[in-house]
Short mmCIF file of C-alpha atoms in Angstrom, two decimals:
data_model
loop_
_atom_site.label_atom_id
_atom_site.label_comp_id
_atom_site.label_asym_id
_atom_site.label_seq_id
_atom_site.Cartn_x
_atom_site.Cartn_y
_atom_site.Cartn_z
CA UNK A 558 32.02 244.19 23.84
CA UNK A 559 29.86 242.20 21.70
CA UNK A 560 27.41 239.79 22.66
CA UNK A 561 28.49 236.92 21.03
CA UNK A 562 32.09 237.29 21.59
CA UNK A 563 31.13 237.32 25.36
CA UNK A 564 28.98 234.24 24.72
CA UNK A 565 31.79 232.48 22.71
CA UNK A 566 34.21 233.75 26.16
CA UNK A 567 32.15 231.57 28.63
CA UNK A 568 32.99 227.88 28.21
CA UNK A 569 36.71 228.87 27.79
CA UNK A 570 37.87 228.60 31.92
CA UNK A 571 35.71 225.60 31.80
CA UNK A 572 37.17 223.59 29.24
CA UNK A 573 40.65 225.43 30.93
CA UNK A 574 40.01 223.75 34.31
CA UNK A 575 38.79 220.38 32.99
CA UNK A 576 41.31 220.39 30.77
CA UNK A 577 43.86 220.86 33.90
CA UNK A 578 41.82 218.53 36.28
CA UNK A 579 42.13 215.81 33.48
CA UNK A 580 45.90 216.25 32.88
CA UNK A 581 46.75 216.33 36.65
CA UNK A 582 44.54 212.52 36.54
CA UNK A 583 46.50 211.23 33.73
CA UNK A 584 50.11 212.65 35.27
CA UNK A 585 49.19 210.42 38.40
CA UNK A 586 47.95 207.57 36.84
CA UNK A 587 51.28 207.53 34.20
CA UNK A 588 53.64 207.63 37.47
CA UNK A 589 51.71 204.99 39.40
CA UNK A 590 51.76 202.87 35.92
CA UNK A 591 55.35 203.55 35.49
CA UNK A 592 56.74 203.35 39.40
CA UNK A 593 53.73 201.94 41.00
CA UNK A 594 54.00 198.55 43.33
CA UNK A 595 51.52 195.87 41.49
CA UNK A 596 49.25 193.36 43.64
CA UNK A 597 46.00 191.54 42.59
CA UNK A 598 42.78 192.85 44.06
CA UNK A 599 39.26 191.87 43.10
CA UNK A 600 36.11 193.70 41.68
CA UNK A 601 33.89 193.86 45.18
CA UNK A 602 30.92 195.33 43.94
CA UNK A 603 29.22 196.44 41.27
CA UNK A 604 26.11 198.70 40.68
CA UNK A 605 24.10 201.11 38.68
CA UNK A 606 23.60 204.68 38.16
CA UNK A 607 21.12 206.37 36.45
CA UNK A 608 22.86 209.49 33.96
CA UNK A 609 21.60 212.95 33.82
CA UNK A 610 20.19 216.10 35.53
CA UNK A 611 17.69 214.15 37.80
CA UNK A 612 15.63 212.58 35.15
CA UNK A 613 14.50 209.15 36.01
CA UNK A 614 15.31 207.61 32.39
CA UNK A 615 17.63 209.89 31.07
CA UNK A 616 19.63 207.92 29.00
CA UNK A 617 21.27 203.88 29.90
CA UNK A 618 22.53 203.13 33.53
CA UNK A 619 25.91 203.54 34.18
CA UNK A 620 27.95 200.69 35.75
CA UNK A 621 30.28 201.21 38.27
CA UNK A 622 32.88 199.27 40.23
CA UNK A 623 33.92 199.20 43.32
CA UNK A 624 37.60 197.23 43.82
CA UNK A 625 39.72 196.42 46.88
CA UNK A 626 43.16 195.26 47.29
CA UNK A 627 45.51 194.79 50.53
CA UNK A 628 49.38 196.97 50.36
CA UNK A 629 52.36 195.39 51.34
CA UNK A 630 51.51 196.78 54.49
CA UNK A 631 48.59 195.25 55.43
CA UNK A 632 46.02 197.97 54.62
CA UNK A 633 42.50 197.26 53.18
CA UNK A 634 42.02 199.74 50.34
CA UNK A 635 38.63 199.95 48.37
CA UNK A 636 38.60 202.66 45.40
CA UNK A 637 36.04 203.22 42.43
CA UNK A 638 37.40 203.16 38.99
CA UNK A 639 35.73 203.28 35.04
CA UNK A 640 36.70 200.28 33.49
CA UNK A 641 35.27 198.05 30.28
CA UNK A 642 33.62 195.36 32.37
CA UNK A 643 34.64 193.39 35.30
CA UNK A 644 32.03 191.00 37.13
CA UNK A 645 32.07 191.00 41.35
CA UNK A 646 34.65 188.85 42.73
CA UNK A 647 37.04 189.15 39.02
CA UNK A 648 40.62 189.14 39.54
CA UNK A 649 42.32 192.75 38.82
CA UNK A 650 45.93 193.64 38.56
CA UNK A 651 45.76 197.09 40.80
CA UNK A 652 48.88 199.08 40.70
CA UNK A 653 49.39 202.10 43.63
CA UNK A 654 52.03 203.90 45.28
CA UNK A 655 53.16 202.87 48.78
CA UNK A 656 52.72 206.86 50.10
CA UNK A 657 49.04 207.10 49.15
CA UNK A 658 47.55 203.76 48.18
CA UNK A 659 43.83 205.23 48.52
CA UNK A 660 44.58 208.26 45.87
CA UNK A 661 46.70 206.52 43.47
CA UNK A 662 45.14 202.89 43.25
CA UNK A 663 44.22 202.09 39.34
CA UNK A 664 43.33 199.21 37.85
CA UNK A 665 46.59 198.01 35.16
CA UNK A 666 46.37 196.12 32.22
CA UNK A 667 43.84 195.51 29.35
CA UNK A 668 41.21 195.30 32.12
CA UNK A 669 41.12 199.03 32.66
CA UNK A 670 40.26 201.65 30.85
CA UNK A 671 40.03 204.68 32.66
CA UNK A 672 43.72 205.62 31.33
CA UNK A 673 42.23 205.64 27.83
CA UNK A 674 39.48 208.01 29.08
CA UNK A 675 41.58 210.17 30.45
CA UNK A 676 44.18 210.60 27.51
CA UNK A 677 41.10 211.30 25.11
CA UNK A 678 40.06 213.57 27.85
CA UNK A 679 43.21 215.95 27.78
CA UNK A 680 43.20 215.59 23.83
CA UNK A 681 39.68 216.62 23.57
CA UNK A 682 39.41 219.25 26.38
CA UNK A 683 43.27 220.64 25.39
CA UNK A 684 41.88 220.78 21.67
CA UNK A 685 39.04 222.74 22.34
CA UNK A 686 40.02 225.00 24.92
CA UNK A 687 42.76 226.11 22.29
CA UNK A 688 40.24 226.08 19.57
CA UNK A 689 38.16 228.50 21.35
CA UNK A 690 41.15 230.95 22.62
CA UNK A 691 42.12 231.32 19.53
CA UNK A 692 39.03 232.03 17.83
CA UNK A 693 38.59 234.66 20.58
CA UNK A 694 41.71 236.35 19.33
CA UNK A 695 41.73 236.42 15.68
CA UNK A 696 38.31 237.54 16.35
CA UNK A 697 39.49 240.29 18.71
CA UNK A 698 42.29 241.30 16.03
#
């Protein structure tokens, strides 16, 4: 086999499994958007990351949040989430299912944006996953 084509083979389960891990994200998220019980919880903390492999300035921080909301049942639930920009102690509109409130909680409305992200995540990952399969078979051909 040639060298390249087994170079070119590689990244293709990669992009596969991200492209899966992704899709099985946004499938969860769409059913709590769409069936989800809706209560307010706030932004409880905020803080910084640095990106990259281990490099002390490798690129800007990254902010992260850190929101908690109470279920219908009582129970104190705290879950991270991407979104634009929400300040500590900012109102949210959290959405979750009653079976699993700790695995489905995500922030609704124009406040979040991690349902964005992952849409352009299963575009981008789909896209190029395919892209590269089937360059590896019209090149096998």
């Amino acid at each position: 086999m040639d060298t390249a084509l087994l170079i070119m083979m590689l990244p293709l389960p990669v992009l596969a499994i991200f492209t899966v891990v992704y899709a099985r994200q946004l499938r969860s998220k769409l059913r709590t958007a769409r069936t989800g019980l809706v209560t307010t919880g706030h932004c409880v903390r905020v803080y910084f990351t640095q990106s990259g492999p281990g490099v002390a300035n490798y690129g800007p921080p990254m902010r992260n949040h850190v929101f908690a909301f109470t279920t219908r049942s009582g129970e104190w639930v705290e879950f991270e989430e991407s979104v634009a920009h929400q300040e500590e102690g900012a109102p949210v509109s959290v959405r979750y299912q009653p079976g699993d409130p700790r695995r489905t909680a995500t922030i609704s409305g124009s406040n979040g944006s991690s349902l964005v992200f992952d849409v352009i995540a299963v575009v981008g990952f789909g896209f190029f996953t395919l892209l590269l399969a089937v360059g590896l078979l019209l090149s096998l051909a």
